CSV table of C-alpha atoms in Angstrom, one decimal:
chain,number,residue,atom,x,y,z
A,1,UNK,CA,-171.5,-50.8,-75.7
A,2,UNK,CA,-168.1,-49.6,-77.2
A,3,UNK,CA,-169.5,-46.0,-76.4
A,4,UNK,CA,-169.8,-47.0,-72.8
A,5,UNK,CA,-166.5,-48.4,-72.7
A,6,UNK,CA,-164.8,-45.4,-74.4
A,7,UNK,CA,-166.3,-43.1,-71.7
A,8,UNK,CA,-165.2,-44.9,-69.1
A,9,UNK,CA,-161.6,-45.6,-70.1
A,10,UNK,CA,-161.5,-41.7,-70.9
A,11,UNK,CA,-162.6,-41.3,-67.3
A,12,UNK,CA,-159.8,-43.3,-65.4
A,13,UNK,CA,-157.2,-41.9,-67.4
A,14,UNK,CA,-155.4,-40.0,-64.2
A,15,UNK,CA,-155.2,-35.9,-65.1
A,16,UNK,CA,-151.4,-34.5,-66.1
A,17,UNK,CA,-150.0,-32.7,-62.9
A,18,UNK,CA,-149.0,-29.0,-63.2
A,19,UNK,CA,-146.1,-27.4,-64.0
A,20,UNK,CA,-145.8,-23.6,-62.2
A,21,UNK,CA,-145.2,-21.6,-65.0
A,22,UNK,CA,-142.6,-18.8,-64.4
A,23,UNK,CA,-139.2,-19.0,-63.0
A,24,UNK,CA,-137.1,-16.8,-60.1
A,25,UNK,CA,-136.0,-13.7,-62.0
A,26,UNK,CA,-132.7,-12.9,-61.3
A,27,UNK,CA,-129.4,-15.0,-61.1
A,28,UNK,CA,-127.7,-16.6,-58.3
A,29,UNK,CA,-129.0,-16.4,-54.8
A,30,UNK,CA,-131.2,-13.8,-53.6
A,31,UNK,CA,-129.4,-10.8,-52.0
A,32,UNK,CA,-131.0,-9.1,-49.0
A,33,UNK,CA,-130.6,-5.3,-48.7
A,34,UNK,CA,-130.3,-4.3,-45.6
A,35,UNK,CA,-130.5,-0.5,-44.7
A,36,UNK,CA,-129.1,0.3,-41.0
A,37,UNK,CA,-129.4,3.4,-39.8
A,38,UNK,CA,-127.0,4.2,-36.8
A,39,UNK,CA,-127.2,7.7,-34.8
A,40,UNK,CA,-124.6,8.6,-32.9
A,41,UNK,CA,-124.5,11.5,-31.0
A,42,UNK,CA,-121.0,12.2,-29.1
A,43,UNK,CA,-120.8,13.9,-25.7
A,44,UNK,CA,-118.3,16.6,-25.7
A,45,UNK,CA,-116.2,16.7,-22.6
A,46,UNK,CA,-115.1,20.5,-22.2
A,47,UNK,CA,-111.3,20.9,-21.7
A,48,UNK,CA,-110.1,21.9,-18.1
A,49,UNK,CA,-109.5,25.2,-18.0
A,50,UNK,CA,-105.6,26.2,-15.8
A,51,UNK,CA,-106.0,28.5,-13.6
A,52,UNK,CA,-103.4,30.9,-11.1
A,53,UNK,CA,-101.8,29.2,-7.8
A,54,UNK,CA,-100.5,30.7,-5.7
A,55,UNK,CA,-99.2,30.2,-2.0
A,56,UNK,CA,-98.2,32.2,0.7
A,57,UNK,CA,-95.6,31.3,1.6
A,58,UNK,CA,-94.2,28.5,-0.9
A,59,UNK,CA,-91.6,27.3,1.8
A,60,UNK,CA,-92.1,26.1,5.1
A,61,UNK,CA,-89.5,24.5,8.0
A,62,UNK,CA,-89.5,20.6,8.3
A,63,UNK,CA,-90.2,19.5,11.9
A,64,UNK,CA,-92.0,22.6,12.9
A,65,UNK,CA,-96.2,23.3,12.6
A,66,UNK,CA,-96.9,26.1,10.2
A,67,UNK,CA,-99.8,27.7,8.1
A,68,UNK,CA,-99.8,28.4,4.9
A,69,UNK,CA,-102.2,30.4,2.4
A,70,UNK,CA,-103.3,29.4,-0.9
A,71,UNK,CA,-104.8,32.0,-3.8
A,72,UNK,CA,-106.2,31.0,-6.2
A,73,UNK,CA,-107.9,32.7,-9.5
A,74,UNK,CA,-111.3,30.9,-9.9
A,75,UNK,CA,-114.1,33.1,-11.7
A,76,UNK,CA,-117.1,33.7,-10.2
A,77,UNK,CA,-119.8,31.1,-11.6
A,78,UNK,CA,-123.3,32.0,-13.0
A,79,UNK,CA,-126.3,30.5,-12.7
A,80,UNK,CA,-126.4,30.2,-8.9
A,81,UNK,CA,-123.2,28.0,-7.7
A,82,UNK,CA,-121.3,29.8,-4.4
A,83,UNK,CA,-117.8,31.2,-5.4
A,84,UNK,CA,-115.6,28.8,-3.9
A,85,UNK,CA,-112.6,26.3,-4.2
A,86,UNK,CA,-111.2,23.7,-2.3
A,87,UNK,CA,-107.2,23.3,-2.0
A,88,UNK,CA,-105.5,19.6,-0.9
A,89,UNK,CA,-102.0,18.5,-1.0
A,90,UNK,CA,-100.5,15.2,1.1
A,91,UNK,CA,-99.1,18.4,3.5
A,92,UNK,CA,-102.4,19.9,4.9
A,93,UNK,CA,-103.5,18.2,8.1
A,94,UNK,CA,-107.0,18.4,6.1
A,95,UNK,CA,-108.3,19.9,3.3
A,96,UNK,CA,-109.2,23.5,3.2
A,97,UNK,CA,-112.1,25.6,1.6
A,98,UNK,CA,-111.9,28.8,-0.3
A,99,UNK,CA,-113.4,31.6,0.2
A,100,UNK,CA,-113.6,34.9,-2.0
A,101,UNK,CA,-111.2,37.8,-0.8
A,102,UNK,CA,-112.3,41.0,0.8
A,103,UNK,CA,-111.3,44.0,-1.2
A,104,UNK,CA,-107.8,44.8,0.6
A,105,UNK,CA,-107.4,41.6,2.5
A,106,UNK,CA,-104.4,40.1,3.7
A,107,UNK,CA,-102.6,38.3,2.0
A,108,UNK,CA,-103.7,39.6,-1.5
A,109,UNK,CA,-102.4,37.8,-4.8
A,110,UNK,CA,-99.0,39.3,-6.8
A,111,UNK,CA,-98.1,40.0,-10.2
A,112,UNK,CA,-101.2,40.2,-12.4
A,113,UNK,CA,-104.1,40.0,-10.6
A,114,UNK,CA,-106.8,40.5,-11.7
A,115,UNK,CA,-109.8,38.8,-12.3
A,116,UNK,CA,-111.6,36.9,-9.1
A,117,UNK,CA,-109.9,35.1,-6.4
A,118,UNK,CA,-110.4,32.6,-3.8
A,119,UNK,CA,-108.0,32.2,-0.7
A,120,UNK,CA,-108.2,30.1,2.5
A,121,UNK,CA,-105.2,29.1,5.3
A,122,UNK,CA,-103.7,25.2,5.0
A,123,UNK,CA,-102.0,23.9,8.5
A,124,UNK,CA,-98.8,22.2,8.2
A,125,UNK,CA,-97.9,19.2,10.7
A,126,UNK,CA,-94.4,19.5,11.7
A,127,UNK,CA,-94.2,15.5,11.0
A,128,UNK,CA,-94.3,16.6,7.6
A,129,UNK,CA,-91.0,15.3,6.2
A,130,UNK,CA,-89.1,17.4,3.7
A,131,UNK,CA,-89.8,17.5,0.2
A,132,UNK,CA,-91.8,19.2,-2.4
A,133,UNK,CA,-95.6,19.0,-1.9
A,134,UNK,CA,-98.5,19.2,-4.6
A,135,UNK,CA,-101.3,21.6,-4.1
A,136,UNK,CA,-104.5,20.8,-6.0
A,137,UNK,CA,-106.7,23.3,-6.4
A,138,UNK,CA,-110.5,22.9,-7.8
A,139,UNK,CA,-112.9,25.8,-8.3
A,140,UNK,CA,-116.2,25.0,-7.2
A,141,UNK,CA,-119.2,25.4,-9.4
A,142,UNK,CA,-116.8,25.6,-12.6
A,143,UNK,CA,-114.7,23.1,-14.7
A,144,UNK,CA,-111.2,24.9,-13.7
A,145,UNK,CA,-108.6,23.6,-11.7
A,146,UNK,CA,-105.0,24.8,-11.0
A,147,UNK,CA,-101.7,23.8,-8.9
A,148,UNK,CA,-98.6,25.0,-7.0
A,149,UNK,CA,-95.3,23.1,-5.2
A,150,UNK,CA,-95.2,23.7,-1.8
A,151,UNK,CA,-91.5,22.7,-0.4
A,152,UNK,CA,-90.8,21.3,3.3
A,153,UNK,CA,-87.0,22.0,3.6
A,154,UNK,CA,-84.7,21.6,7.1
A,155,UNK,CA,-84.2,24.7,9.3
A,156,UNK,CA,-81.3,26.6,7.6
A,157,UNK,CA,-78.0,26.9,9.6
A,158,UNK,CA,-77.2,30.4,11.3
A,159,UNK,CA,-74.4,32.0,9.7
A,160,UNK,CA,-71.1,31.4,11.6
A,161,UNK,CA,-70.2,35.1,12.2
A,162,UNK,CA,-72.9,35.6,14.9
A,163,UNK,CA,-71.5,34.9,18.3
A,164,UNK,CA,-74.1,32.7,20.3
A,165,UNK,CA,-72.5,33.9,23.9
A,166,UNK,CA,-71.4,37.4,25.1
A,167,UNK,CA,-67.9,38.5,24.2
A,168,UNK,CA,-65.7,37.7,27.7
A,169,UNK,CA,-64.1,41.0,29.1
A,170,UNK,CA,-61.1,41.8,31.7
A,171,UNK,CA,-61.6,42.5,34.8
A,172,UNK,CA,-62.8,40.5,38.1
A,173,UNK,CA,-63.4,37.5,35.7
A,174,UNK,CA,-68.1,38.0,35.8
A,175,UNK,CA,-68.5,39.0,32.5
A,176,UNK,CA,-69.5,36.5,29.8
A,177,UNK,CA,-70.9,34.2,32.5
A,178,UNK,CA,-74.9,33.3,32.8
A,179,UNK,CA,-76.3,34.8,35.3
A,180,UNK,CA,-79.4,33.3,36.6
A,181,UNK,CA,-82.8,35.9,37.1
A,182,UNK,CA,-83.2,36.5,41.6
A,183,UNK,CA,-79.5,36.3,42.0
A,184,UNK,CA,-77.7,39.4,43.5
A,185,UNK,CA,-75.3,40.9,41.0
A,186,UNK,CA,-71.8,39.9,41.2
A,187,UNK,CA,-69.7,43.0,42.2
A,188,UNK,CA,-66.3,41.8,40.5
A,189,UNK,CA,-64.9,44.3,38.0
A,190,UNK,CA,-67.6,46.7,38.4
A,191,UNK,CA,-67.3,46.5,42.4
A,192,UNK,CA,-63.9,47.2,41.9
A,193,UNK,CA,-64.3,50.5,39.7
A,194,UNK,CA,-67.0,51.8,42.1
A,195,UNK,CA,-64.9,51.5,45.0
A,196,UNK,CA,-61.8,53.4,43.5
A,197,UNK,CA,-64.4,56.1,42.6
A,198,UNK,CA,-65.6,56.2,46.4
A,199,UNK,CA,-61.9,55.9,47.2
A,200,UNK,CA,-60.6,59.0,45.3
A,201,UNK,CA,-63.7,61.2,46.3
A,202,UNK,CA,-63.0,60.6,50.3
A,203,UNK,CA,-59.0,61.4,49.3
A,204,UNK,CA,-60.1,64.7,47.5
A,205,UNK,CA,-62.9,65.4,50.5
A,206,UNK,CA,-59.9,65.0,53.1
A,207,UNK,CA,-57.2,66.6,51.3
A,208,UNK,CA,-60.2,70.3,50.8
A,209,UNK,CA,-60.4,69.9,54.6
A,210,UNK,CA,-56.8,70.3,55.5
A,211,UNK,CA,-56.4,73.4,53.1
């Protein structure tokens, strides 16, 4: 009876709960290592390369319609692009296209020239008002580019030592007066001095006679 008993109290006694064994390793709070890899690859913008400008001619009359040519240097490109350029300034009634010069064309770059060349002809409104103009050039099919100041000035002033009517002479009073185109001329002085030549011929003819 007492064994009975002792089994069954030794049967309802509840089990001890667990204990994890072990601990975190380390102290504080974890740290998380993070490893970022970042690849960046930078585009390289190539630096505009200046080229030779220039126009022909540089100065033009305000108020009056004129055309002006622009030269400019551009290389030839490779790889198939056409050898051209295009030139624009707030001047040009629109913009104008470049074309390669011919070997002894007219007008042909000065100073150093060498090297290719592009040229084409710019019209110039005579509303234009006066002032200095930008001209932009770009080379087509290549990363160069180039300028030049075009200037709109006033007509310049003749010089006051040029007489702008014929000198008036002595005589019957016609010259230095307009004559208009149809008229007959005026005989005046010139009438006179033919007559006293016709005058003094007949007095030497009569005078022969009575010798």
């Amino acid at each position: 009876m007492i064994g009975l008993m002792g089994c069954a109290a030794e049967a309802q006694t509840p089990a001890e709960s667990s204990t994890p064994t072990g601990s975190p390793t380390g102290t504080g709070q974890p740290t998380a290592t993070t490893t970022a890899t970042t690849t960046a690859t930078a585009t390289a913008t190539p630096a505009v390369s200046s080229i030779s400008v220039q126009l022909n001619p540089d100065r033009v009359t305000a108020g009056e319609s004129s055309t002006v040519w622009i030269l400019a240097n551009c290389p030839a490109p490779q790889g198939g692009p056409a050898h051209t350029g295009t030139a624009t300034s707030r001047a040009f009634v629109s913009g104008v296209t470049l074309n390669p010069t011919t070997s002894g064309g007219t007008p042909s770059p000065t100073g150093n020239a060498g090297g290719d060349w592009v040229r084409g002809q710019a019209q110039i409104s005579g509303t234009v008002r006066r002032g200095s103009y930008r001209v932009d050039v770009k080379c087509d099919g290549t990363n160069h580019s180039g300028r030049a100041t075009l200037r709109v000035a006033r007509a310049e002033p003749l010089p006051s030592d040029v007489p702008t009517r014929a000198p008036r002479a002595g005589g019957g009073g016609t010259f230095g007066k307009e004559v208009d185109e149809g008229t007959p001329i005026p005989l005046g002085g010139v009438g006179a001095a033919i007559g006293l030549a016709l005058a003094v011929g007949v007095g030497v003819a009569v005078k022969r006679r009575r010798s």
